[in-house]
Amino acid sequence: MTIEVFGAYDHLIFKDMRNTQVVVIDTLRATSVMITALKNGCRQVIPAIEIDEAMRRKRSMPDQNVLLGGERDAVKIPGFDLGNSPKEYKRETVEGKVLVITTTNGTAALRRAIGAKRVLIGAMNNVSAVAKKLAQDPGPTSIICAGTRGKFSLDDIYTAGCIIARLKEYVPEPVLDDLGYTSEMLYQRYRDNWRDLVGNAVHYNVLIKSGFAGDIDYCMQEDTADIVPEWTDGIVR
Ligand code: MLT
């Protein structure tokens, strides 16, 4: 199995993903939100890139119970039902509903994975389940980190390293690219004190300043969810 890690979704320009299985991660916080919503009974998640697009998607489903969620600059978008804090996506709020979500980097990263053989949704909350699912297909594998505005983000790299470490339980000697090697090394080095690494991330500090410290603790927990959402035909479920 070959595993490539992309530090931000913009780094995919040279990548042909047709024969590749992909996992997209935005641990802080978009993919953690999607996993939480689906775990709590949300029927499907529709990622949108622009705010207007999200609103159009909601209007196009007048017969469905649709929630609009997401953020710009980490805070809830005016007129939306929910922001990008996983704690808002409780069962009583999302069960049986459709979520249309737009975030700065996470939903764009997901849309950039169009054309891959299959697209899984990952975060620290479901690393072991993701690794187990990836191991079912020994072919080329890419881990796409959403990153932050085109740059890599330590929380996503740490998550990529954790997925690789878990995958090695099933595939002992995967062929890693340089960032795959680096991310696993960082995960192994900081697994008992992740904050010493992730605490340096720009977006970590944006979230702290915006009052979302609790979200970080939630999103950095390993294996609180046993589901691996998959993106097919524009829908995550
Ligand atoms: C994003 O998609 O850029 C993030 O999920 C931002 C956030 O933490 O709200």
PDB file of C-alpha atoms and ligand atoms in Angstrom:
ATOM      1  CA  MET A   1       0.000   0.000   0.000  1.00  0.00           C
ATOM      2  CA  THR A   2       1.344   3.447  -0.879  1.00  0.00           C
ATOM      3  CA  ILE A   3       0.217   6.350   1.313  1.00  0.00           C
ATOM      4  CA  GLU A   4       0.634   9.975   0.310  1.00  0.00           C
ATOM      5  CA  VAL A   5      -0.196  12.862   2.619  1.00  0.00           C
ATOM      6  CA  PHE A   6      -1.215  16.249   1.214  1.00  0.00           C
ATOM      7  CA  GLY A   7      -0.711  19.080   3.690  1.00  0.00           C
ATOM      8  CA  ALA A   8      -3.507  21.249   2.250  1.00  0.00           C
ATOM      9  CA  TYR A   9      -6.099  20.608  -0.414  1.00  0.00           C
ATOM     10  CA  ASP A  10      -4.456  23.121  -2.766  1.00  0.00           C
ATOM     11  CA  HIS A  11      -1.470  20.758  -2.954  1.00  0.00           C
ATOM     12  CA  LEU A  12      -3.466  18.359  -5.120  1.00  0.00           C
ATOM     13  CA  ILE A  13      -2.833  20.107  -8.440  1.00  0.00           C
ATOM     14  CA  PHE A  14      -0.598  17.367  -9.823  1.00  0.00           C
ATOM     15  CA  LYS A  15      -2.606  14.474  -8.442  1.00  0.00           C
ATOM     16  CA  ASP A  16      -4.778  12.184 -10.531  1.00  0.00           C
ATOM     17  CA  MET A  17      -6.983  10.492  -7.948  1.00  0.00           C
ATOM     18  CA  ARG A  18      -9.025   8.171 -10.140  1.00  0.00           C
ATOM     19  CA  ASN A  19      -7.390   5.003  -8.774  1.00  0.00           C
ATOM     20  CA  THR A  20      -6.865   6.297  -5.274  1.00  0.00           C
ATOM     21  CA  GLN A  21      -8.884   5.949  -2.112  1.00  0.00           C
ATOM     22  CA  VAL A  22      -8.875   9.158  -0.163  1.00  0.00           C
ATOM     23  CA  VAL A  23      -9.528  10.258   3.384  1.00  0.00           C
ATOM     24  CA  VAL A  24     -10.200  13.959   3.907  1.00  0.00           C
ATOM     25  CA  ILE A  25      -9.439  15.396   7.340  1.00  0.00           C
ATOM     26  CA  ASP A  26     -10.173  18.732   8.958  1.00  0.00           C
ATOM     27  CA  THR A  27      -9.931  17.844  12.608  1.00  0.00           C
ATOM     28  CA  LEU A  28     -10.408  21.480  13.718  1.00  0.00           C
ATOM     29  CA  ARG A  29     -13.330  21.353  13.000  1.00  0.00           C
ATOM     30  CA  ALA A  30     -15.273  20.610   9.804  1.00  0.00           C
ATOM     31  CA  THR A  31     -14.856  16.831   9.539  1.00  0.00           C
ATOM     32  CA  SER A  32     -15.293  16.461  13.317  1.00  0.00           C
ATOM     33  CA  VAL A  33     -18.612  18.277  12.946  1.00  0.00           C
ATOM     34  CA  MET A  34     -19.740  16.011  10.077  1.00  0.00           C
ATOM     35  CA  ILE A  35     -18.840  12.868  12.026  1.00  0.00           C
ATOM     36  CA  THR A  36     -20.650  14.170  15.124  1.00  0.00           C
ATOM     37  CA  ALA A  37     -23.779  15.114  13.170  1.00  0.00           C
ATOM     38  CA  LEU A  38     -23.992  11.717  11.440  1.00  0.00           C
ATOM     39  CA  LYS A  39     -23.246   9.853  14.654  1.00  0.00           C
ATOM     40  CA  ASN A  40     -26.167  11.723  16.215  1.00  0.00           C
ATOM     41  CA  GLY A  41     -28.642  10.653  13.567  1.00  0.00           C
ATOM     42  CA  CYS A  42     -28.331  13.346  10.894  1.00  0.00           C
ATOM     43  CA  ARG A  43     -29.535  11.704   7.647  1.00  0.00           C
ATOM     44  CA  GLN A  44     -27.016  13.254   5.269  1.00  0.00           C
ATOM     45  CA  VAL A  45     -24.479  16.057   5.026  1.00  0.00           C
ATOM     46  CA  ILE A  46     -24.157  18.149   1.885  1.00  0.00           C
ATOM     47  CA  PRO A  47     -20.903  20.126   1.697  1.00  0.00           C
ATOM     48  CA  ALA A  48     -21.055  23.485  -0.097  1.00  0.00           C
ATOM     49  CA  ILE A  49     -18.177  25.807  -0.891  1.00  0.00           C
ATOM     50  CA  GLU A  50     -19.906  29.188  -0.921  1.00  0.00           C
ATOM     51  CA  ILE A  51     -22.548  30.614   1.412  1.00  0.00           C
ATOM     52  CA  ASP A  52     -24.870  31.336  -1.540  1.00  0.00           C
ATOM     53  CA  GLU A  53     -24.498  27.783  -2.765  1.00  0.00           C
ATOM     54  CA  ALA A  54     -25.444  26.448   0.679  1.00  0.00           C
ATOM     55  CA  MET A  55     -28.559  28.633   0.745  1.00  0.00           C
ATOM     56  CA  ARG A  56     -29.524  27.523  -2.773  1.00  0.00           C
ATOM     57  CA  ARG A  57     -29.138  23.879  -1.784  1.00  0.00           C
ATOM     58  CA  LYS A  58     -31.472  24.399   1.161  1.00  0.00           C
ATOM     59  CA  ARG A  59     -34.040  26.159  -1.030  1.00  0.00           C
ATOM     60  CA  SER A  60     -33.893  23.290  -3.531  1.00  0.00           C
ATOM     61  CA  MET A  61     -35.169  20.850  -0.875  1.00  0.00           C
ATOM     62  CA  PRO A  62     -38.399  22.497   0.363  1.00  0.00           C
ATOM     63  CA  ASP A  63     -39.870  19.122   1.333  1.00  0.00           C
ATOM     64  CA  GLN A  64     -36.906  18.176   3.572  1.00  0.00           C
ATOM     65  CA  ASN A  65     -35.996  19.253   7.073  1.00  0.00           C
ATOM     66  CA  VAL A  66     -32.713  21.042   6.275  1.00  0.00           C
ATOM     67  CA  LEU A  67     -30.283  22.721   8.659  1.00  0.00           C
ATOM     68  CA  LEU A  68     -27.732  25.242   7.425  1.00  0.00           C
ATOM     69  CA  GLY A  69     -24.411  25.003   9.267  1.00  0.00           C
ATOM     70  CA  GLY A  70     -20.870  26.272   9.017  1.00  0.00           C
ATOM     71  CA  GLU A  71     -18.582  29.203   9.623  1.00  0.00           C
ATOM     72  CA  ARG A  72     -16.561  32.054   8.295  1.00  0.00           C
ATOM     73  CA  ASP A  73     -13.660  33.232  10.453  1.00  0.00           C
ATOM     74  CA  ALA A  74     -14.646  30.424  12.861  1.00  0.00           C
ATOM     75  CA  VAL A  75     -18.029  31.955  13.749  1.00  0.00           C
ATOM     76  CA  LYS A  76     -21.591  31.156  12.693  1.00  0.00           C
ATOM     77  CA  ILE A  77     -22.724  32.650   9.398  1.00  0.00           C
ATOM     78  CA  PRO A  78     -25.565  35.199   9.789  1.00  0.00           C
ATOM     79  CA  GLY A  79     -28.912  33.572   9.021  1.00  0.00           C
ATOM     80  CA  PHE A  80     -27.562  30.021   9.441  1.00  0.00           C
ATOM     81  CA  ASP A  81     -29.035  27.587  11.974  1.00  0.00           C
ATOM     82  CA  LEU A  82     -25.738  26.325  13.376  1.00  0.00           C
ATOM     83  CA  GLY A  83     -22.069  27.281  13.493  1.00  0.00           C
ATOM     84  CA  ASN A  84     -19.070  24.950  13.233  1.00  0.00           C
ATOM     85  CA  SER A  85     -18.908  23.794  16.812  1.00  0.00           C
ATOM     86  CA  PRO A  86     -19.449  20.019  17.132  1.00  0.00           C
ATOM     87  CA  LYS A  87     -21.231  20.570  20.433  1.00  0.00           C
ATOM     88  CA  GLU A  88     -24.099  22.258  18.568  1.00  0.00           C
ATOM     89  CA  TYR A  89     -24.777  19.048  16.608  1.00  0.00           C
ATOM     90  CA  LYS A  90     -26.604  17.207  19.363  1.00  0.00           C
ATOM     91  CA  ARG A  91     -29.036  14.371  18.650  1.00  0.00           C
ATOM     92  CA  GLU A  92     -32.069  16.479  19.528  1.00  0.00           C
ATOM     93  CA  THR A  93     -30.933  19.079  16.988  1.00  0.00           C
ATOM     94  CA  VAL A  94     -29.862  16.951  14.017  1.00  0.00           C
ATOM     95  CA  GLU A  95     -31.674  13.617  14.152  1.00  0.00           C
ATOM     96  CA  GLY A  96     -33.524  12.821  10.908  1.00  0.00           C
ATOM     97  CA  LYS A  97     -32.417  16.076   9.275  1.00  0.00           C
ATOM     98  CA  VAL A  98     -30.261  17.034   6.308  1.00  0.00           C
ATOM     99  CA  LEU A  99     -27.285  19.278   7.034  1.00  0.00           C
ATOM    100  CA  VAL A 100     -25.963  21.637   4.356  1.00  0.00           C
ATOM    101  CA  ILE A 101     -22.593  22.884   5.564  1.00  0.00           C
ATOM    102  CA  THR A 102     -20.034  25.374   4.288  1.00  0.00           C
ATOM    103  CA  THR A 103     -16.708  26.029   6.028  1.00  0.00           C
ATOM    104  CA  THR A 104     -13.571  27.904   5.058  1.00  0.00           C
ATOM    105  CA  ASN A 105     -11.305  24.936   4.301  1.00  0.00           C
ATOM    106  CA  GLY A 106     -12.991  21.642   5.186  1.00  0.00           C
ATOM    107  CA  THR A 107     -15.854  21.588   2.719  1.00  0.00           C
ATOM    108  CA  ALA A 108     -13.604  22.911  -0.057  1.00  0.00           C
ATOM    109  CA  ALA A 109     -11.112  20.094   0.637  1.00  0.00           C
ATOM    110  CA  LEU A 110     -13.884  17.576   0.337  1.00  0.00           C
ATOM    111  CA  ARG A 111     -15.075  18.968  -2.960  1.00  0.00           C
ATOM    112  CA  ARG A 112     -11.492  18.895  -4.266  1.00  0.00           C
ATOM    113  CA  ALA A 113     -11.485  15.112  -3.770  1.00  0.00           C
ATOM    114  CA  ILE A 114     -14.042  14.696  -6.589  1.00  0.00           C
ATOM    115  CA  GLY A 115     -13.028  11.876  -8.886  1.00  0.00           C
ATOM    116  CA  ALA A 116     -11.225   9.741  -6.314  1.00  0.00           C
ATOM    117  CA  LYS A 117     -12.056   6.035  -6.162  1.00  0.00           C
ATOM    118  CA  ARG A 118     -13.709   6.583  -2.810  1.00  0.00           C
ATOM    119  CA  VAL A 119     -13.719   9.447  -0.341  1.00  0.00           C
ATOM    120  CA  LEU A 120     -13.840   8.839   3.417  1.00  0.00           C
ATOM    121  CA  ILE A 121     -14.275  11.441   6.139  1.00  0.00           C
ATOM    122  CA  GLY A 122     -11.747  11.341   8.964  1.00  0.00           C
ATOM    123  CA  ALA A 123     -10.793  13.166  12.151  1.00  0.00           C
ATOM    124  CA  MET A 124      -9.232  12.201  15.479  1.00  0.00           C
ATOM    125  CA  ASN A 125     -12.699  11.117  16.652  1.00  0.00           C
ATOM    126  CA  ASN A 126     -12.768   8.181  14.211  1.00  0.00           C
ATOM    127  CA  VAL A 127      -9.101   7.355  13.421  1.00  0.00           C
ATOM    128  CA  SER A 128      -9.249   3.643  14.195  1.00  0.00           C
ATOM    129  CA  ALA A 129     -12.436   3.111  12.177  1.00  0.00           C
ATOM    130  CA  VAL A 130     -10.872   5.010   9.254  1.00  0.00           C
ATOM    131  CA  ALA A 131      -7.692   2.919   9.380  1.00  0.00           C
ATOM    132  CA  LYS A 132      -9.707  -0.312   9.428  1.00  0.00           C
ATOM    133  CA  LYS A 133     -11.712   0.786   6.406  1.00  0.00           C
ATOM    134  CA  LEU A 134      -8.663   1.970   4.443  1.00  0.00           C
ATOM    135  CA  ALA A 135      -6.938  -1.351   5.106  1.00  0.00           C
ATOM    136  CA  GLN A 136      -9.686  -3.160   3.154  1.00  0.00           C
ATOM    137  CA  ASP A 137      -8.222  -1.706  -0.041  1.00  0.00           C
ATOM    138  CA  PRO A 138      -4.481  -2.291  -0.472  1.00  0.00           C
ATOM    139  CA  GLY A 139      -4.284   0.139  -3.413  1.00  0.00           C
ATOM    140  CA  PRO A 140      -2.935   3.700  -3.518  1.00  0.00           C
ATOM    141  CA  THR A 141      -4.173   5.795  -0.620  1.00  0.00           C
ATOM    142  CA  SER A 142      -4.118   9.557  -0.087  1.00  0.00           C
ATOM    143  CA  ILE A 143      -4.703  11.461   3.114  1.00  0.00           C
ATOM    144  CA  ILE A 144      -5.862  14.957   2.229  1.00  0.00           C
ATOM    145  CA  CYS A 145      -5.497  17.483   5.007  1.00  0.00           C
ATOM    146  CA  ALA A 146      -7.763  20.491   4.618  1.00  0.00           C
ATOM    147  CA  GLY A 147      -5.082  22.729   6.097  1.00  0.00           C
ATOM    148  CA  THR A 148      -5.679  26.418   6.687  1.00  0.00           C
ATOM    149  CA  ARG A 149      -5.901  28.749   3.714  1.00  0.00           C
ATOM    150  CA  GLY A 150      -3.470  26.728   1.615  1.00  0.00           C
ATOM    151  CA  LYS A 151      -0.967  25.992   4.374  1.00  0.00           C
ATOM    152  CA  PHE A 152      -0.606  22.816   6.339  1.00  0.00           C
ATOM    153  CA  SER A 153      -2.009  22.748   9.844  1.00  0.00           C
ATOM    154  CA  LEU A 154      -0.478  20.802  12.734  1.00  0.00           C
ATOM    155  CA  ASP A 155      -3.801  19.344  13.898  1.00  0.00           C
ATOM    156  CA  ASP A 156      -4.409  17.727  10.516  1.00  0.00           C
ATOM    157  CA  ILE A 157      -0.831  16.493  10.179  1.00  0.00           C
ATOM    158  CA  TYR A 158      -1.049  14.961  13.653  1.00  0.00           C
ATOM    159  CA  THR A 159      -4.301  13.228  12.632  1.00  0.00           C
ATOM    160  CA  ALA A 160      -2.725  11.939   9.411  1.00  0.00           C
ATOM    161  CA  GLY A 161       0.143  10.488  11.459  1.00  0.00           C
ATOM    162  CA  CYS A 162      -2.307   8.829  13.831  1.00  0.00           C
ATOM    163  CA  ILE A 163      -4.196   7.223  10.915  1.00  0.00           C
ATOM    164  CA  ILE A 164      -0.912   5.892   9.512  1.00  0.00           C
ATOM    165  CA  ALA A 165       0.077   4.491  12.906  1.00  0.00           C
ATOM    166  CA  ARG A 166      -3.290   2.710  13.183  1.00  0.00           C
ATOM    167  CA  LEU A 167      -3.080   1.462   9.584  1.00  0.00           C
ATOM    168  CA  LYS A 168       0.224  -0.227  10.376  1.00  0.00           C
ATOM    169  CA  GLU A 169      -1.728  -2.622  12.617  1.00  0.00           C
ATOM    170  CA  TYR A 170      -3.240  -4.027   9.401  1.00  0.00           C
ATOM    171  CA  VAL A 171      -0.619  -3.159   6.774  1.00  0.00           C
ATOM    172  CA  PRO A 172       2.765  -3.505   8.486  1.00  0.00           C
ATOM    173  CA  GLU A 173       4.964  -1.843   5.850  1.00  0.00           C
ATOM    174  CA  PRO A 174       3.128   0.804   3.861  1.00  0.00           C
ATOM    175  CA  VAL A 175       5.205   2.896   1.469  1.00  0.00           C
ATOM    176  CA  LEU A 176       5.012   6.444   2.805  1.00  0.00           C
ATOM    177  CA  ASP A 177       5.853   9.700   1.076  1.00  0.00           C
ATOM    178  CA  ASP A 178       7.896  12.342   2.916  1.00  0.00           C
ATOM    179  CA  LEU A 179       4.929  14.010   4.606  1.00  0.00           C
ATOM    180  CA  GLY A 180       3.477  10.626   5.531  1.00  0.00           C
ATOM    181  CA  TYR A 181       6.751   9.735   7.212  1.00  0.00           C
ATOM    182  CA  THR A 182       6.943  13.114   8.954  1.00  0.00           C
ATOM    183  CA  SER A 183       3.351  13.043  10.145  1.00  0.00           C
ATOM    184  CA  GLU A 184       3.699   9.599  11.688  1.00  0.00           C
ATOM    185  CA  MET A 185       6.928  10.658  13.379  1.00  0.00           C
ATOM    186  CA  LEU A 186       5.176  13.720  14.844  1.00  0.00           C
ATOM    187  CA  TYR A 187       2.239  11.636  16.029  1.00  0.00           C
ATOM    188  CA  GLN A 188       4.540   9.101  17.748  1.00  0.00           C
ATOM    189  CA  ARG A 189       6.555  11.895  19.354  1.00  0.00           C
ATOM    190  CA  TYR A 190       3.553  13.838  20.681  1.00  0.00           C
ATOM    191  CA  ARG A 191       0.867  11.190  21.193  1.00  0.00           C
ATOM    192  CA  ASP A 192       1.021  11.538  24.996  1.00  0.00           C
ATOM    193  CA  ASN A 193       1.121  15.342  24.958  1.00  0.00           C
ATOM    194  CA  TRP A 194      -0.545  16.442  21.702  1.00  0.00           C
ATOM    195  CA  ARG A 195      -1.041  19.985  22.965  1.00  0.00           C
ATOM    196  CA  ASP A 196       2.746  20.577  22.920  1.00  0.00           C
ATOM    197  CA  LEU A 197       2.525  20.154  19.140  1.00  0.00           C
ATOM    198  CA  VAL A 198      -0.993  21.177  18.133  1.00  0.00           C
ATOM    199  CA  GLY A 199      -0.967  24.117  20.549  1.00  0.00           C
ATOM    200  CA  ASN A 200       1.400  25.821  18.091  1.00  0.00           C
ATOM    201  CA  ALA A 201      -1.077  25.617  15.202  1.00  0.00           C
ATOM    202  CA  VAL A 202      -2.316  28.982  13.942  1.00  0.00           C
ATOM    203  CA  HIS A 203      -5.905  27.750  13.794  1.00  0.00           C
ATOM    204  CA  TYR A 204      -5.680  26.270  17.315  1.00  0.00           C
ATOM    205  CA  ASN A 205      -4.916  29.752  18.584  1.00  0.00           C
ATOM    206  CA  VAL A 206      -7.674  31.344  16.483  1.00  0.00           C
ATOM    207  CA  LEU A 207     -10.152  28.939  18.091  1.00  0.00           C
ATOM    208  CA  ILE A 208      -8.822  29.639  21.597  1.00  0.00           C
ATOM    209  CA  LYS A 209      -9.162  33.399  21.051  1.00  0.00           C
ATOM    210  CA  SER A 210     -12.686  32.925  19.679  1.00  0.00           C
ATOM    211  CA  GLY A 211     -13.764  31.043  22.824  1.00  0.00           C
ATOM    212  CA  PHE A 212     -13.780  27.516  21.351  1.00  0.00           C
ATOM    213  CA  ALA A 213     -11.245  25.806  23.654  1.00  0.00           C
ATOM    214  CA  GLY A 214     -13.821  23.124  24.497  1.00  0.00           C
ATOM    215  CA  ASP A 215     -14.191  22.256  20.812  1.00  0.00           C
ATOM    216  CA  ILE A 216     -10.466  21.591  20.543  1.00  0.00           C
ATOM    217  CA  ASP A 217     -10.539  19.136  23.452  1.00  0.00           C
ATOM    218  CA  TYR A 218     -13.570  17.421  21.910  1.00  0.00           C
ATOM    219  CA  CYS A 219     -12.063  17.206  18.423  1.00  0.00           C
ATOM    220  CA  MET A 220      -8.688  15.902  19.607  1.00  0.00           C
ATOM    221  CA  GLN A 221     -10.185  12.851  21.346  1.00  0.00           C
ATOM    222  CA  GLU A 222      -9.244   9.559  19.678  1.00  0.00           C
ATOM    223  CA  ASP A 223     -11.918   7.063  18.708  1.00  0.00           C
ATOM    224  CA  THR A 224     -15.068   8.490  20.204  1.00  0.00           C
ATOM    225  CA  ALA A 225     -16.927   7.529  17.010  1.00  0.00           C
ATOM    226  CA  ASP A 226     -17.070   4.171  15.290  1.00  0.00           C
ATOM    227  CA  ILE A 227     -18.417   5.441  11.969  1.00  0.00           C
ATOM    228  CA  VAL A 228     -16.634   6.344   8.744  1.00  0.00           C
ATOM    229  CA  PRO A 229     -18.803   8.659   6.670  1.00  0.00           C
ATOM    230  CA  GLU A 230     -18.324   8.343   2.936  1.00  0.00           C
ATOM    231  CA  TRP A 231     -18.858  10.996   0.295  1.00  0.00           C
ATOM    232  CA  THR A 232     -20.685   9.812  -2.801  1.00  0.00           C
ATOM    233  CA  ASP A 233     -22.554  11.817  -5.433  1.00  0.00           C
ATOM    234  CA  GLY A 234     -22.141  15.034  -3.465  1.00  0.00           C
ATOM    235  CA  ILE A 235     -23.566  13.622  -0.245  1.00  0.00           C
ATOM    236  CA  VAL A 236     -21.790  12.490   2.924  1.00  0.00           C
ATOM    237  CA  ARG A 237     -23.527   9.738   4.870  1.00  0.00           C
TER     238      ARG A 237
HETATM  239  C1  MLT B   1     -12.536  25.114   8.219  1.00  0.00           C
HETATM  240  O1  MLT B   1     -13.216  24.437   7.423  1.00  0.00           O
HETATM  241  O2  MLT B   1     -11.740  25.974   7.844  1.00  0.00           O
HETATM  242  C2  MLT B   1     -12.611  24.899   9.733  1.00  0.00           C
HETATM  243  O3  MLT B   1     -13.445  23.866  10.036  1.00  0.00           O
HETATM  244  C3  MLT B   1     -12.756  26.195  10.464  1.00  0.00           C
HETATM  245  C4  MLT B   1     -13.318  26.116  11.875  1.00  0.00           C
HETATM  246  O4  MLT B   1     -12.683  25.617  12.795  1.00  0.00           O
HETATM  247  O5  MLT B   1     -14.422  26.580  12.091  1.00  0.00           O
END
